[in-house]
mmCIF file of C-alpha atoms in Angstrom:
data_model
loop_
_atom_site.group_PDB
_atom_site.id
_atom_site.type_symbol
_atom_site.label_atom_id
_atom_site.label_comp_id
_atom_site.label_asym_id
_atom_site.label_seq_id
_atom_site.Cartn_x
_atom_site.Cartn_y
_atom_site.Cartn_z
ATOM 1 C CA MET A 1 113.449 101.536 68.348
ATOM 2 C CA ARG A 2 115.083 100.142 71.677
ATOM 3 C CA ILE A 3 113.245 99.626 74.660
ATOM 4 C CA GLN A 4 114.009 97.626 78.171
ATOM 5 C CA LEU A 5 112.103 94.846 78.723
ATOM 6 C CA ASN A 6 112.381 93.761 82.031
ATOM 7 C CA GLY A 7 115.734 95.140 82.685
ATOM 8 C CA GLU A 8 116.610 93.989 78.735
ATOM 9 C CA SER A 9 117.482 95.531 76.067
ATOM 10 C CA PHE A 10 115.161 94.844 73.589
ATOM 11 C CA GLU A 11 114.438 95.987 69.600
ATOM 12 C CA LEU A 12 111.455 96.144 68.093
ATOM 13 C CA PRO A 13 109.760 97.571 64.614
ATOM 14 C CA ASP A 14 108.511 101.079 64.970
ATOM 15 C CA GLY A 15 104.682 101.064 65.698
ATOM 16 C CA THR A 16 105.092 97.926 67.828
ATOM 17 C CA THR A 17 101.911 98.324 70.212
ATOM 18 C CA VAL A 18 102.165 96.499 73.693
ATOM 19 C CA ALA A 19 99.658 93.177 72.209
ATOM 20 C CA ASP A 20 101.819 93.153 69.683
ATOM 21 C CA LEU A 21 104.803 92.646 71.699
ATOM 22 C CA LEU A 22 103.067 90.098 73.417
ATOM 23 C CA VAL A 23 102.191 88.082 70.340
ATOM 24 C CA ARG A 24 105.914 88.273 69.874
ATOM 25 C CA LEU A 25 106.842 87.066 73.952
ATOM 26 C CA GLU A 26 104.286 84.329 72.870
ATOM 27 C CA LEU A 27 102.321 85.503 75.620
ATOM 28 C CA THR A 28 98.717 86.240 73.924
ATOM 29 C CA GLY A 29 95.975 84.891 76.109
ATOM 30 C CA LYS A 30 98.809 84.690 79.381
ATOM 31 C CA ARG A 31 97.483 86.224 82.644
ATOM 32 C CA VAL A 32 100.584 88.718 82.946
ATOM 33 C CA ALA A 33 100.619 92.333 83.862
ATOM 34 C CA VAL A 34 101.970 95.067 81.581
ATOM 35 C CA GLU A 35 103.692 98.435 83.461
ATOM 36 C CA ARG A 36 104.960 101.000 81.192
ATOM 37 C CA ASN A 37 107.551 104.077 82.465
ATOM 38 C CA LEU A 38 105.851 103.188 86.058
ATOM 39 C CA ASP A 39 101.939 103.207 84.553
ATOM 40 C CA ILE A 40 100.167 100.115 84.632
ATOM 41 C CA VAL A 41 99.002 99.702 81.007
ATOM 42 C CA PRO A 42 95.439 98.186 80.892
ATOM 43 C CA ARG A 43 94.527 94.623 79.836
ATOM 44 C CA SER A 44 91.887 96.808 77.227
ATOM 45 C CA GLN A 45 94.369 99.345 76.295
ATOM 46 C CA HIS A 46 97.159 96.961 74.997
ATOM 47 C CA ALA A 47 96.190 96.653 71.235
ATOM 48 C CA ALA A 48 96.355 100.881 71.589
ATOM 49 C CA THR A 49 98.927 101.722 73.015
ATOM 50 C CA THR A 50 102.179 102.247 70.644
ATOM 51 C CA LEU A 51 105.239 102.073 72.480
ATOM 52 C CA VAL A 52 108.536 104.287 71.560
ATOM 53 C CA ASP A 53 112.083 104.320 71.716
ATOM 54 C CA GLY A 54 113.078 104.328 75.397
ATOM 55 C CA ASP A 55 110.320 103.278 76.831
ATOM 56 C CA GLN A 56 110.614 100.915 80.036
ATOM 57 C CA LEU A 57 108.682 97.996 80.114
ATOM 58 C CA GLU A 58 107.991 95.719 82.997
ATOM 59 C CA VAL A 59 105.604 92.555 82.208
ATOM 60 C CA VAL A 60 105.292 90.106 85.010
ATOM 61 C CA HIS A 61 103.402 87.152 85.388
ATOM 62 C CA ALA A 62 101.954 85.243 89.323
ATOM 63 C CA ILE A 63 104.489 82.320 90.920
ATOM 64 C CA GLY A 64 105.130 80.608 94.296
ATOM 65 C CA GLY A 65 105.449 83.252 97.209
ATOM 66 C CA GLY A 66 104.534 83.357 101.063
ATOM 67 C CA MET B 1 84.085 73.651 111.771
ATOM 68 C CA THR B 2 82.997 70.584 113.364
ATOM 69 C CA SER B 3 81.553 71.392 116.631
ATOM 70 C CA ASN B 4 77.457 71.754 117.827
ATOM 71 C CA ARG B 5 78.166 75.794 118.301
ATOM 72 C CA GLN B 6 78.817 77.075 115.414
ATOM 73 C CA ASP B 7 81.853 79.668 115.306
ATOM 74 C CA THR B 8 81.894 83.088 113.564
ATOM 75 C CA PRO B 9 83.418 82.924 109.534
ATOM 76 C CA LEU B 10 86.718 85.153 108.673
ATOM 77 C CA THR B 11 85.515 88.084 107.503
ATOM 78 C CA LEU B 12 88.274 89.985 105.479
ATOM 79 C CA ALA B 13 87.120 92.706 102.808
ATOM 80 C CA GLY B 14 83.555 92.027 103.128
ATOM 81 C CA ARG B 15 84.294 88.374 102.282
ATOM 82 C CA THR B 16 83.943 84.844 104.621
ATOM 83 C CA TYR B 17 85.705 82.317 104.767
ATOM 84 C CA GLN B 18 85.373 79.114 106.344
ATOM 85 C CA SER B 19 89.327 77.780 106.784
ATOM 86 C CA ARG B 20 91.035 80.162 109.641
ATOM 87 C CA LEU B 21 94.826 78.907 107.553
ATOM 88 C CA LEU B 22 96.097 81.259 104.741
ATOM 89 C CA VAL B 23 99.053 78.738 103.013
ATOM 90 C CA GLY B 24 101.822 80.188 100.513
ATOM 91 C CA THR B 25 102.908 78.837 97.351
ATOM 92 C CA GLY B 26 106.526 78.576 97.572
ATOM 93 C CA LYS B 27 109.565 76.255 97.821
ATOM 94 C CA TYR B 28 107.219 73.960 96.879
ATOM 95 C CA LYS B 29 108.856 70.808 94.499
ATOM 96 C CA ASP B 30 106.726 71.334 91.796
ATOM 97 C CA LEU B 31 103.125 72.773 90.830
ATOM 98 C CA GLU B 32 101.477 69.219 91.713
ATOM 99 C CA GLU B 33 102.663 69.245 94.983
ATOM 100 C CA THR B 34 102.351 72.706 95.586
ATOM 101 C CA ARG B 35 98.248 71.458 94.488
ATOM 102 C CA LEU B 36 98.022 68.852 96.653
ATOM 103 C CA ALA B 37 99.259 70.165 99.888
ATOM 104 C CA ILE B 38 97.000 73.494 99.431
ATOM 105 C CA GLU B 39 93.937 70.973 98.434
ATOM 106 C CA ALA B 40 94.738 69.355 102.213
ATOM 107 C CA SER B 41 94.915 72.119 103.633
ATOM 108 C CA GLY B 42 91.708 73.644 103.455
ATOM 109 C CA ALA B 43 93.065 77.147 102.682
ATOM 110 C CA GLU B 44 90.831 79.459 100.929
ATOM 111 C CA ILE B 45 93.203 82.145 100.451
ATOM 112 C CA VAL B 46 96.570 81.249 98.522
ATOM 113 C CA THR B 47 99.512 84.309 98.047
ATOM 114 C CA VAL B 48 101.318 84.377 95.357
ATOM 115 C CA ALA B 49 103.938 86.670 94.440
ATOM 116 C CA VAL B 50 104.674 88.878 91.313
ATOM 117 C CA ARG B 51 107.818 88.116 89.069
ATOM 118 C CA ARG B 52 108.728 89.243 85.857
ATOM 119 C CA THR B 53 108.002 86.734 83.318
ATOM 120 C CA ASN B 54 110.629 85.181 81.915
ATOM 121 C CA ILE B 55 110.972 86.807 78.394
ATOM 122 C CA GLY B 56 111.583 83.805 75.940
ATOM 123 C CA GLN B 57 112.001 80.788 78.045
ATOM 124 C CA ASN B 58 109.546 78.076 77.760
ATOM 125 C CA PRO B 59 106.554 79.878 76.820
ATOM 126 C CA GLY B 60 103.733 76.719 77.066
ATOM 127 C CA GLU B 61 105.046 76.184 80.542
ATOM 128 C CA PRO B 62 101.785 75.824 83.244
ATOM 129 C CA ASN B 63 101.166 78.744 85.241
ATOM 130 C CA LEU B 64 100.449 78.820 88.807
ATOM 131 C CA LEU B 65 97.302 80.307 88.528
ATOM 132 C CA ASP B 66 96.248 76.979 86.223
ATOM 133 C CA VAL B 67 97.053 74.926 89.201
ATOM 134 C CA ILE B 68 95.584 77.791 91.784
ATOM 135 C CA PRO B 69 92.410 79.063 90.236
ATOM 136 C CA PRO B 70 91.411 82.266 90.751
ATOM 137 C CA ASP B 71 87.453 81.111 90.479
ATOM 138 C CA ARG B 72 88.433 78.658 93.142
ATOM 139 C CA TYR B 73 91.313 80.124 95.581
ATOM 140 C CA THR B 74 90.987 84.419 97.124
ATOM 141 C CA ILE B 75 94.345 84.941 95.533
ATOM 142 C CA LEU B 76 96.378 87.583 97.989
ATOM 143 C CA PRO B 77 99.424 88.539 96.080
ATOM 144 C CA ASN B 78 102.286 89.597 98.103
ATOM 145 C CA THR B 79 105.709 92.497 97.639
ATOM 146 C CA ALA B 80 107.993 90.095 99.069
ATOM 147 C CA GLY B 81 111.559 90.705 97.796
ATOM 148 C CA CYS B 82 110.353 94.863 97.861
ATOM 149 C CA TYR B 83 112.660 96.563 100.384
ATOM 150 C CA ASP B 84 111.708 99.931 99.560
ATOM 151 C CA ALA B 85 106.863 101.848 99.780
ATOM 152 C CA VAL B 86 108.150 102.609 96.287
ATOM 153 C CA GLU B 87 108.589 98.940 95.021
ATOM 154 C CA ALA B 88 105.515 97.362 97.187
ATOM 155 C CA VAL B 89 103.491 99.848 95.862
ATOM 156 C CA ARG B 90 104.414 99.828 92.150
ATOM 157 C CA THR B 91 104.336 95.757 92.392
ATOM 158 C CA CYS B 92 100.564 95.684 94.463
ATOM 159 C CA ARG B 93 99.360 98.284 91.304
ATOM 160 C CA LEU B 94 100.917 95.043 88.418
ATOM 161 C CA ALA B 95 99.060 92.073 91.086
ATOM 162 C CA ARG B 96 95.877 94.283 90.643
ATOM 163 C CA GLU B 97 95.778 94.670 86.808
ATOM 164 C CA LEU B 98 97.270 91.174 86.867
ATOM 165 C CA LEU B 99 94.007 89.428 88.550
ATOM 166 C CA ASP B 100 91.608 91.943 87.187
ATOM 167 C CA GLY B 101 91.127 95.003 89.093
ATOM 168 C CA HIS B 102 91.070 92.691 92.475
ATOM 169 C CA SER B 103 92.087 94.934 95.482
ATOM 170 C CA LEU B 104 93.227 92.626 98.076
ATOM 171 C CA VAL B 105 96.880 92.476 98.319
ATOM 172 C CA LYS B 106 99.411 91.425 101.287
ATOM 173 C CA LEU B 107 101.861 94.057 101.930
ATOM 174 C CA GLU B 108 105.842 93.161 103.353
ATOM 175 C CA VAL B 109 108.600 95.410 102.972
ATOM 176 C CA LEU B 110 111.451 94.242 104.297
ATOM 177 C CA ALA B 111 114.315 95.785 106.307
ATOM 178 C CA ASP B 112 117.163 93.015 105.340
ATOM 179 C CA GLN B 113 118.032 89.823 103.565
ATOM 180 C CA LYS B 114 119.223 87.926 106.490
ATOM 181 C CA THR B 115 116.803 88.915 108.771
ATOM 182 C CA LEU B 116 113.372 89.434 106.824
ATOM 183 C CA PHE B 117 112.829 91.814 109.188
ATOM 184 C CA PRO B 118 109.673 94.276 108.393
ATOM 185 C CA ASN B 119 110.580 98.076 107.482
ATOM 186 C CA VAL B 120 107.848 99.553 109.456
ATOM 187 C CA ILE B 121 108.646 102.619 108.805
ATOM 188 C CA GLU B 122 108.555 101.791 104.550
ATOM 189 C CA THR B 123 105.178 99.902 105.540
ATOM 190 C CA LEU B 124 103.687 102.398 107.111
ATOM 191 C CA LYS B 125 104.248 104.752 104.068
ATOM 192 C CA ALA B 126 102.860 101.943 101.666
ATOM 193 C CA ALA B 127 99.836 101.175 103.381
ATOM 194 C CA GLU B 128 98.960 105.056 103.488
ATOM 195 C CA THR B 129 99.394 105.372 99.800
ATOM 196 C CA LEU B 130 97.601 101.508 99.265
ATOM 197 C CA VAL B 131 94.209 102.527 101.233
ATOM 198 C CA LYS B 132 94.262 105.780 99.511
ATOM 199 C CA ASP B 133 93.978 103.749 96.703
ATOM 200 C CA GLY B 134 91.634 101.855 97.108
ATOM 201 C CA PHE B 135 93.215 98.506 97.896
ATOM 202 C CA ASP B 136 92.366 96.119 100.609
ATOM 203 C CA VAL B 137 95.482 96.336 102.592
ATOM 204 C CA MET B 138 96.426 92.444 105.360
ATOM 205 C CA VAL B 139 100.289 93.635 106.201
ATOM 206 C CA TYR B 140 102.833 91.876 107.438
ATOM 207 C CA THR B 141 104.281 93.743 110.302
ATOM 208 C CA SER B 142 106.819 92.815 113.622
ATOM 209 C CA ASP B 143 104.991 91.822 116.725
ATOM 210 C CA ASP B 144 105.465 95.576 117.916
ATOM 211 C CA PRO B 145 102.036 96.394 119.194
ATOM 212 C CA ILE B 146 102.388 100.273 118.811
ATOM 213 C CA ILE B 147 103.347 99.613 115.028
ATOM 214 C CA ALA B 148 100.432 97.121 114.704
ATOM 215 C CA ARG B 149 97.562 99.892 116.125
ATOM 216 C CA GLN B 150 98.711 102.767 113.508
ATOM 217 C CA LEU B 151 98.377 100.509 110.150
ATOM 218 C CA ALA B 152 94.615 99.526 111.896
ATOM 219 C CA GLU B 153 94.206 103.625 112.060
ATOM 220 C CA ILE B 154 95.836 103.794 108.725
ATOM 221 C CA GLY B 155 93.281 101.458 107.253
ATOM 222 C CA CYS B 156 94.759 98.227 107.141
ATOM 223 C CA ILE B 157 92.011 95.428 106.857
ATOM 224 C CA ALA B 158 94.129 93.348 108.667
ATOM 225 C CA VAL B 159 97.454 93.095 110.672
ATOM 226 C CA MET B 160 99.150 90.330 110.082
ATOM 227 C CA PRO B 161 102.337 90.222 112.979
ATOM 228 C CA LEU B 162 105.363 87.588 112.835
ATOM 229 C CA ALA B 163 105.599 85.255 115.413
ATOM 230 C CA GLY B 164 108.600 83.787 114.375
ATOM 231 C CA LEU B 165 111.202 85.639 111.242
ATOM 232 C CA ILE B 166 110.618 84.066 107.991
ATOM 233 C CA GLY B 167 111.149 80.797 106.947
ATOM 234 C CA SER B 168 112.407 80.045 110.745
ATOM 235 C CA GLY B 169 110.544 77.367 111.611
ATOM 236 C CA LEU B 170 111.097 78.875 115.152
ATOM 237 C CA GLY B 171 107.244 79.226 116.224
ATOM 238 C CA ILE B 172 105.789 81.571 118.867
ATOM 239 C CA CYS B 173 108.589 83.391 119.370
ATOM 240 C CA ASN B 174 107.086 86.415 121.057
ATOM 241 C CA PRO B 175 103.545 85.508 122.933
ATOM 242 C CA TYR B 176 103.107 88.224 125.325
ATOM 243 C CA ASN B 177 103.273 91.175 122.482
ATOM 244 C CA LEU B 178 100.624 89.045 120.481
ATOM 245 C CA ARG B 179 98.416 88.736 123.626
ATOM 246 C CA ILE B 180 99.020 93.066 123.303
ATOM 247 C CA ILE B 181 98.336 93.614 120.070
ATOM 248 C CA LEU B 182 95.435 90.975 119.998
ATOM 249 C CA GLU B 183 93.638 92.798 122.985
ATOM 250 C CA GLU B 184 93.296 96.059 121.579
ATOM 251 C CA ALA B 185 92.769 94.948 117.920
ATOM 252 C CA LYS B 186 89.587 96.843 115.807
ATOM 253 C CA VAL B 187 91.216 94.297 112.799
ATOM 254 C CA PRO B 188 91.262 91.250 111.636
ATOM 255 C CA VAL B 189 95.230 89.578 113.198
ATOM 256 C CA LEU B 190 96.950 86.770 111.469
ATOM 257 C CA VAL B 191 100.414 85.403 112.589
ATOM 258 C CA ASP B 192 102.513 85.523 109.622
ATOM 259 C CA ALA B 193 105.346 83.565 109.618
ATOM 260 C CA GLY B 194 107.771 81.738 112.299
ATOM 261 C CA VAL B 195 105.219 78.687 112.411
ATOM 262 C CA GLY B 196 106.886 75.252 112.318
ATOM 263 C CA THR B 197 104.926 72.902 112.935
ATOM 264 C CA ALA B 198 100.918 72.027 113.771
ATOM 265 C CA SER B 199 101.501 73.578 117.783
ATOM 266 C CA ASP B 200 102.281 76.357 116.747
ATOM 267 C CA ALA B 201 99.240 77.168 114.667
ATOM 268 C CA THR B 202 97.590 75.734 118.180
ATOM 269 C CA ILE B 203 99.231 78.298 119.957
ATOM 270 C CA ALA B 204 98.484 81.047 117.656
ATOM 271 C CA MET B 205 94.585 80.123 117.475
ATOM 272 C CA GLU B 206 94.610 79.943 121.250
ATOM 273 C CA LEU B 207 95.659 83.230 121.718
ATOM 274 C CA GLY B 208 93.019 84.582 119.976
ATOM 275 C CA CYS B 209 93.942 84.878 116.732
ATOM 276 C CA ASP B 210 91.888 85.404 113.499
ATOM 277 C CA ALA B 211 94.145 83.407 110.786
ATOM 278 C CA VAL B 212 97.617 82.036 110.088
ATOM 279 C CA LEU B 213 99.348 82.828 107.449
ATOM 280 C CA MET B 214 102.276 80.017 106.887
ATOM 281 C CA ASN B 215 103.998 78.786 104.219
ATOM 282 C CA THR B 216 107.190 76.956 104.704
ATOM 283 C CA ALA B 217 106.332 75.280 107.559
ATOM 284 C CA ILE B 218 103.905 72.997 104.674
ATOM 285 C CA ALA B 219 106.155 73.063 101.710
ATOM 286 C CA HIS B 220 109.143 71.994 103.425
ATOM 287 C CA ALA B 221 107.728 69.578 106.095
ATOM 288 C CA LYS B 222 108.945 65.658 104.749
ATOM 289 C CA ASP B 223 105.401 65.059 103.027
ATOM 290 C CA PRO B 224 104.380 68.587 102.571
ATOM 291 C CA VAL B 225 100.477 67.085 101.971
ATOM 292 C CA LEU B 226 100.655 65.420 105.227
ATOM 293 C CA MET B 227 100.962 68.609 106.721
ATOM 294 C CA GLY B 228 98.967 70.532 105.076
ATOM 295 C CA GLU B 229 96.505 68.604 106.368
ATOM 296 C CA ALA B 230 97.695 69.056 109.590
ATOM 297 C CA MET B 231 98.039 72.364 109.657
ATOM 298 C CA LYS B 232 93.953 72.498 109.188
ATOM 299 C CA HIS B 233 93.179 70.625 112.219
ATOM 300 C CA ALA B 234 96.135 71.962 114.359
ATOM 301 C CA ILE B 235 94.387 75.865 113.115
ATOM 302 C CA LEU B 236 90.678 73.629 114.038
ATOM 303 C CA ALA B 237 92.064 72.703 117.526
ATOM 304 C CA GLY B 238 93.565 76.049 118.078
ATOM 305 C CA ARG B 239 89.939 77.965 117.619
ATOM 306 C CA MET B 240 87.830 75.382 118.892
ATOM 307 C CA ALA B 241 89.853 75.923 122.598
ATOM 308 C CA TYR B 242 89.953 79.195 122.362
ATOM 309 C CA LEU B 243 86.741 79.388 122.024
ATOM 310 C CA ALA B 244 86.331 76.650 124.847
ATOM 311 C CA GLY B 245 88.219 78.736 126.867
ATOM 312 C CA ARG B 246 91.332 77.293 128.633
ATOM 313 C CA MET B 247 91.240 75.698 132.334
ATOM 314 C CA PRO B 248 93.258 78.374 134.782
ATOM 315 C CA ARG B 249 96.387 76.893 135.229
ATOM 316 C CA LYS B 250 97.138 75.861 139.043
ATOM 317 C CA LEU B 251 100.217 75.471 140.611
ATOM 318 C CA TYR B 252 99.008 72.353 142.671
ATOM 319 C CA ALA B 253 97.443 68.996 141.925
ATOM 320 C CA SER B 254 93.520 68.787 142.004
ATOM 321 C CA ALA B 255 92.008 65.415 142.063
ATOM 322 C CA SER B 256 89.944 64.484 138.732
ATOM 323 C CA SER B 257 88.117 61.644 140.748
ATOM 324 C CA PRO B 258 85.765 62.269 144.089
ATOM 325 C CA LEU B 259 87.171 61.442 147.745
ATOM 326 C CA GLU B 260 83.703 60.249 148.284
ATOM 327 C CA GLY B 261 82.719 56.720 147.999
ATOM 328 C CA LEU B 262 86.548 55.325 148.683
ATOM 329 C CA ILE B 263 86.808 51.770 149.953
ATOM 330 C CA ASN B 264 88.297 53.001 153.543
#
């Protein structure tokens, strides 16, 4: 399946969960927040949330700002 | 505060703070400089931006929140870079998730890149949604006293008018508008943006502002760590002068030494 991740197209095996994706991105345990199709995916739901073709994902973190 | 009279602490969303200086974390050379400058400033509330994680790039690189740990500082995520209410609300929701449900946010909805002036119409819309959604909203706005009043009425916990354009360092461009905002303020008023050097911060505090938020004035000083410390003193001096109450301005001189007992 193909998803949009932070505005870029991304190919993933079927059945990938948000938690799987974060492992793949080496972001496990990092302070990030995930939004899927404009809805927040709470950290407690990462493992239970299975992605589907066409999903729009945003993965964000904190950086310097004023 | 080193003074024989105790000041009431700054209170925001039920938490009290000894420091009336809030600082940003942008524009520093590196994270170490960020850390040192913020430490020198004595700030307890620190703003951060929320941005897309770089996918596949430097997964091991240090994170801002490792040097500004949320258990030591109150993290104030901003919506910088948002140009409409929808984007700003999305960003705040992501920030709340990022910070484990922490509801304090700095709302800023900008109007154009040249001025970074707030779009107050979108700001009002976003503020309304965020307040209903349970956020504690500190809101960046223009120095229009009517808009400031409306934002407070909506339920924002602090109103943060600009003193000058973001990153301009032009100082307190319109103290008279700030005075009007302060006169009728029902929530804390913070100057956000425009401060260029220590005296600007002092002037803001002398006017009666509850606190000042700044980033570039420290980060773009030749020595950011020293400027961070200078700002700490500037804020304290301005606050104390405000509490002390300045003497009235007079057109003519008034001798400080007594006239009696002159030798001839």
